[in-house]
Short mmCIF file of C-alpha atoms in Angstrom, two decimals:
data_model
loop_
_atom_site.label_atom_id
_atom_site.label_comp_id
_atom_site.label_asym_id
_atom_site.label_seq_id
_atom_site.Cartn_x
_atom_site.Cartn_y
_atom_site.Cartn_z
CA UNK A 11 0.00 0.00 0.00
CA UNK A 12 1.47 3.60 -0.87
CA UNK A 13 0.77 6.03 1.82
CA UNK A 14 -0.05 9.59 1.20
CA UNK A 15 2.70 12.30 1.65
CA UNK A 16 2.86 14.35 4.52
CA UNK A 17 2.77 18.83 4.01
CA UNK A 18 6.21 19.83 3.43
CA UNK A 19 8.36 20.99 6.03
CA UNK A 20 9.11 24.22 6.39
CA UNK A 21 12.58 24.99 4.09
CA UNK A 22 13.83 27.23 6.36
CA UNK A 23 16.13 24.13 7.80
CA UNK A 24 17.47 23.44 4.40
CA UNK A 25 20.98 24.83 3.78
CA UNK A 26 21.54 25.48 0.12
CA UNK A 27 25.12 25.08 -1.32
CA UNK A 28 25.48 27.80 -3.97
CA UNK A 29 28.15 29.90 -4.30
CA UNK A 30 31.11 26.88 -4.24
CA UNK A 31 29.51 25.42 -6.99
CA UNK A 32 29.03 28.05 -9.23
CA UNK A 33 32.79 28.92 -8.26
CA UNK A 34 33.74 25.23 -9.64
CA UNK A 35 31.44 24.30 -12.23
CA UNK A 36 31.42 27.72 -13.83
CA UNK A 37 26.90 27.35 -15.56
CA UNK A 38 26.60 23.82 -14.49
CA UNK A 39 24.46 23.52 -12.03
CA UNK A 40 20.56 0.94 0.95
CA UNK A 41 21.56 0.86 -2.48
CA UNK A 42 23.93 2.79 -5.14
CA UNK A 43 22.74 3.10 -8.28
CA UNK A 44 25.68 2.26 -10.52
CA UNK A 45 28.06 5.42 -11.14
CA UNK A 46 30.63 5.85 -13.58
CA UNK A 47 32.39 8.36 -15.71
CA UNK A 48 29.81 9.60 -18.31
CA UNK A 49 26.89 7.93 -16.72
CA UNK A 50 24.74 10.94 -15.21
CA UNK A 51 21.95 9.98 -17.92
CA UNK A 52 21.45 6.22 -17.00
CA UNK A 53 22.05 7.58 -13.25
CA UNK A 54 19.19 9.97 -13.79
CA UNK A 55 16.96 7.37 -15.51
CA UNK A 56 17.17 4.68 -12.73
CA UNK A 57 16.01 7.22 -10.37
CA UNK A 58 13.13 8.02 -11.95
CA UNK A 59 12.16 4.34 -12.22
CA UNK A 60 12.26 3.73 -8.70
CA UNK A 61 10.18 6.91 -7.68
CA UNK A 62 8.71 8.27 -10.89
CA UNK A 63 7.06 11.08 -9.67
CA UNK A 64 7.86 10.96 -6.43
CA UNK A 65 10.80 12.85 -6.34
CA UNK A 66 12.03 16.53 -6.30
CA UNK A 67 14.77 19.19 -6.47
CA UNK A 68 15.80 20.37 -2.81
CA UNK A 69 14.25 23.63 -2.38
CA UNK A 70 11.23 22.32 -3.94
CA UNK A 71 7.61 21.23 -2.57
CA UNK A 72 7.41 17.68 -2.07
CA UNK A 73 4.65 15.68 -4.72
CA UNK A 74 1.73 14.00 -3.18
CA UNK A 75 1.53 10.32 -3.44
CA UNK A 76 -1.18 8.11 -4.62
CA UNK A 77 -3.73 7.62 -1.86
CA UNK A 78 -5.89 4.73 -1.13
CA UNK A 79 -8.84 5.29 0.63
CA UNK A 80 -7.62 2.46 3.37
CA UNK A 81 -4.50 4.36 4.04
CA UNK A 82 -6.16 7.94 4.81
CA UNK A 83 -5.14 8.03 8.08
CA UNK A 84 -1.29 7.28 7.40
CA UNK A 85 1.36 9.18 5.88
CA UNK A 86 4.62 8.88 3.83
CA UNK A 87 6.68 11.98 5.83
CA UNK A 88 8.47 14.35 3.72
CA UNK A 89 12.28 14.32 2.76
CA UNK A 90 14.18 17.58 4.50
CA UNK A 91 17.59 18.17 4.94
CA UNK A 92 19.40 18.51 8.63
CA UNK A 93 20.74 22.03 9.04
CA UNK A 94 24.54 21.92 8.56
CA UNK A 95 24.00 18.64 6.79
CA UNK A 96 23.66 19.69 2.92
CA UNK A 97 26.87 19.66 1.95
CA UNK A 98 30.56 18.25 2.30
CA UNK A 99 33.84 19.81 1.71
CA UNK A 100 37.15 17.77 2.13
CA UNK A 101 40.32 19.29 2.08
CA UNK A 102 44.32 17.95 1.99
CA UNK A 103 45.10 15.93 4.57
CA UNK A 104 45.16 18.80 7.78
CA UNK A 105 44.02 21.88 5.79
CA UNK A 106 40.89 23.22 5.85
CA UNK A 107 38.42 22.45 3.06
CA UNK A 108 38.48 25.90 1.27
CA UNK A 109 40.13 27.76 -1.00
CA UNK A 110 43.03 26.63 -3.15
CA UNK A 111 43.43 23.13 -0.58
CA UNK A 112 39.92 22.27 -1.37
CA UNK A 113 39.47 18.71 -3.11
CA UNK A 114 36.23 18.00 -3.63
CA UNK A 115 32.35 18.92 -1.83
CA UNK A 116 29.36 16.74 -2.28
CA UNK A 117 26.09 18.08 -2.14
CA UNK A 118 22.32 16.58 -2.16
CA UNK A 119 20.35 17.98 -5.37
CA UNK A 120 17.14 15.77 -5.56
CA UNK A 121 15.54 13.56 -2.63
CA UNK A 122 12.82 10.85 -3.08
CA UNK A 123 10.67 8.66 -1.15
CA UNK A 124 7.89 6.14 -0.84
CA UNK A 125 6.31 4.26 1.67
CA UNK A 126 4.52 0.89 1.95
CA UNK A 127 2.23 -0.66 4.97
CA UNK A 128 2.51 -4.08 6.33
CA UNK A 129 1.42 -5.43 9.41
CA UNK A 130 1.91 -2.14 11.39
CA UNK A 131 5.21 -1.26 9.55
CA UNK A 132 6.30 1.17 7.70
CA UNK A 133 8.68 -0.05 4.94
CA UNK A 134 9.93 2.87 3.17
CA UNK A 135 12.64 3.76 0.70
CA UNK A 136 14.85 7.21 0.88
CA UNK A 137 16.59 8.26 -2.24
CA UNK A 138 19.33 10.65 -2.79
CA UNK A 139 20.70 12.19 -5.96
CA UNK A 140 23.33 14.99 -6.05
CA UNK A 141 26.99 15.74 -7.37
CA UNK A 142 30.52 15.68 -6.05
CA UNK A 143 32.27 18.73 -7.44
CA UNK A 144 35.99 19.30 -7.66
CA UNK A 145 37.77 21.40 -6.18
CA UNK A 146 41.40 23.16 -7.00
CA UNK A 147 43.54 20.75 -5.04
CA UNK A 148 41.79 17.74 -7.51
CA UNK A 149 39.96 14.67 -6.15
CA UNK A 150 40.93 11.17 -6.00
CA UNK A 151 39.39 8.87 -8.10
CA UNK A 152 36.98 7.53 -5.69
CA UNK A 153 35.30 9.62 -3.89
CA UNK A 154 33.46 7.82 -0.48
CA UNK A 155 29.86 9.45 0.62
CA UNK A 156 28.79 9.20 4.34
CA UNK A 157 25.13 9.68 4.17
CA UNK A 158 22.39 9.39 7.52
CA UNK A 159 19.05 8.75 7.14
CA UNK A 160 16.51 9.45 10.11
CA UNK A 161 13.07 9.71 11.17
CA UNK A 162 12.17 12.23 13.42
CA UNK A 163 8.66 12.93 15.12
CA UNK A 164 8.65 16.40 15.44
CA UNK A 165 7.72 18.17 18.88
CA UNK A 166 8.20 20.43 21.28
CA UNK A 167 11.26 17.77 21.88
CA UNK A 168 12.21 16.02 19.02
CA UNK A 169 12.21 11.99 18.79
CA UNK A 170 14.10 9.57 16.84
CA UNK A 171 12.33 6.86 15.74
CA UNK A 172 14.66 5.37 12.92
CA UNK A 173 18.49 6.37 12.29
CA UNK A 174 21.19 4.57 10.24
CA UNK A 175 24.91 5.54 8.81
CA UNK A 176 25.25 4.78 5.33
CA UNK A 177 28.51 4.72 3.05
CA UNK A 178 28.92 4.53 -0.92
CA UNK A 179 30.92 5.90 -3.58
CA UNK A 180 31.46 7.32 -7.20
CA UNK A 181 34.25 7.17 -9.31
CA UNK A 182 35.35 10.22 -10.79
CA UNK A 183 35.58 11.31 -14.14
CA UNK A 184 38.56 12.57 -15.30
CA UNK A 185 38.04 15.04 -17.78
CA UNK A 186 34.87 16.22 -15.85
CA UNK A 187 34.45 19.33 -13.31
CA UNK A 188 31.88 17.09 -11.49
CA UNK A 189 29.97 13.63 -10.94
CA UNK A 190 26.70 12.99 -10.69
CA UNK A 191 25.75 9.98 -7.87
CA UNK A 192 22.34 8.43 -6.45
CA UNK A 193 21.99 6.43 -3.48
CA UNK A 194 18.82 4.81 -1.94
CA UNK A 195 18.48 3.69 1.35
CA UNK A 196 15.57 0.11 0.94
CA UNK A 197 16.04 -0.75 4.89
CA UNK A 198 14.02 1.88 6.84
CA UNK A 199 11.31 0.11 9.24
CA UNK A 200 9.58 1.83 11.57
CA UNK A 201 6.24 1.31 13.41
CA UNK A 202 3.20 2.97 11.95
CA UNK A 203 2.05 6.13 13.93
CA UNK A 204 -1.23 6.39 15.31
CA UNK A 205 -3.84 8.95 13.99
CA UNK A 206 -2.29 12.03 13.12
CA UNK A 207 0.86 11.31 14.78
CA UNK A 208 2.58 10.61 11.72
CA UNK A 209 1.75 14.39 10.42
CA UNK A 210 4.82 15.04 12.69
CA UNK A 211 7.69 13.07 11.08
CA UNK A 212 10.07 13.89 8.72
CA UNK A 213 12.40 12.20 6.99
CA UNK A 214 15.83 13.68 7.53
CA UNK A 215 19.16 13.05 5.25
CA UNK A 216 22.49 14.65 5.38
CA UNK A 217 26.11 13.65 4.89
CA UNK A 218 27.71 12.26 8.27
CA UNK A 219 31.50 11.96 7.66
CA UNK A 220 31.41 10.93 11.91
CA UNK A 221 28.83 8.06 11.58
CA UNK A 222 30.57 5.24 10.33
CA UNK A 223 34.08 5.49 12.04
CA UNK A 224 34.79 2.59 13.95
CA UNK A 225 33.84 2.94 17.83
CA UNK A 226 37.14 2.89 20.02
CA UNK A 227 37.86 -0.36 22.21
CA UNK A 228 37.22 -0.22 25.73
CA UNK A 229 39.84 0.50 28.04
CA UNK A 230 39.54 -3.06 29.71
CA UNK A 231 40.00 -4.45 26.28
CA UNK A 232 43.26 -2.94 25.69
CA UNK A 233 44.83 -3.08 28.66
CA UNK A 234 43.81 -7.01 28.27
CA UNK A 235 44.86 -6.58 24.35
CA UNK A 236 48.81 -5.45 25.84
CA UNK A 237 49.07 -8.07 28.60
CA UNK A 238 48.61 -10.71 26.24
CA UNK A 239 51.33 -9.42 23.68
CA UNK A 240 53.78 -8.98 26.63
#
């Protein structure tokens, strides 16, 4: 069952990457869906055959979905941004990401979602289109994207229902100032919300460069780890 879309959010939260871009690109503007040097067209296709319709630029309202009488009461929350979250720069190893030491910056320009009802759950699919743009100090030629995905019921104190770290990654072309790349994350679960409850959640996305570095060992551990080597 598709569920109908929630209002859009408010895109006040949504931080817009502009003037890098235009700097570097001069006019130009789950799963990974297959990137490679010259492939923005089949990239841009693919997306469109998972969500048709159901997609949009950021900054733009989000598209209602189809709506079954059955499902009136549920909703498939809209896609928004976390603030601070829309783009990321990467520098040389310890300089700052600006400037002439600037390699590369990925940003988000399209989101998509739908949602499907099951016994209670919510099984819904997030997708994510946008570019990685290099910068003056050149960027390798694969290029790794941290990307979270949450849902949030919004409140006078926010709750986290749903929250995962993802990684992928796009080659680069060479002779291009920038690469297009779409990710979708299939594994989002989350209880159905009761009555108008789920007028309150959002879908949030954002890069995470933090969210998939592995966790440190416990002290005990390696103090245990060096008494067995001595």
């Amino acid at each position: 069952m598709v569920l109908r879309a929630a209002a859009p959010r408010s895109l006040g939260r949504v931080a817009l990457f502009a003037v890098t871009a235009l700097a570097l690109t001069g006019c130009g503007g789950g799963s990974l869906l297959g990137t490679s040097p010259g492939s923005e067209s089949s990239i841009g296709s693919r997306f469109s055959q998972l969500f048709g319709s159901k997609s949009q630029a950021v900054g733009e309202p989000a598209p209602s979905a189809a709506q079954e009488a059955s499902d009136a009461q549920l909703t498939c929350p809209a896609v928004a941004i976390r603030a601070g979250a829309s783009t990321l720069a990467v520098g040389l190893p310890g300089k700052p990401a600006s400037g002439s030491d600037l390699r590369y910056q990925i940003t988000i320009t399209r989101t998509a979602r739908d949602c499907n009802l099951n016994a209670g759950q919510v099984t819904a699919r997030i997708g994510i289109e946008g570019r990685v743009i290099v910068g003056p100090a050149g960027a390798p030629p694969t290029v790794d994207i941290p990307i979270r995905v949450a849902v949030v019921q919004e409140g006078v104190g926010d709750k986290v229902i749903f929250t995962k770290a993802y990684r992928t990654s796009v080659a680069m072309a060479d002779s291009s100032d920038s690469t297009v790349y779409s990710f979708v994350a299939e594994d989002v679960v989350y209880p159905a919300p009761k009555g108008d409850a789920g007028d309150a959640y959002v879908f949030y996305i954002g890069f995470d460069p933090n969210g998939l570095k592995p966790q440190p060992a416990p002290r005990s551990s390696r103090r245990r780890a060096k008494a067995e080597q001595g």
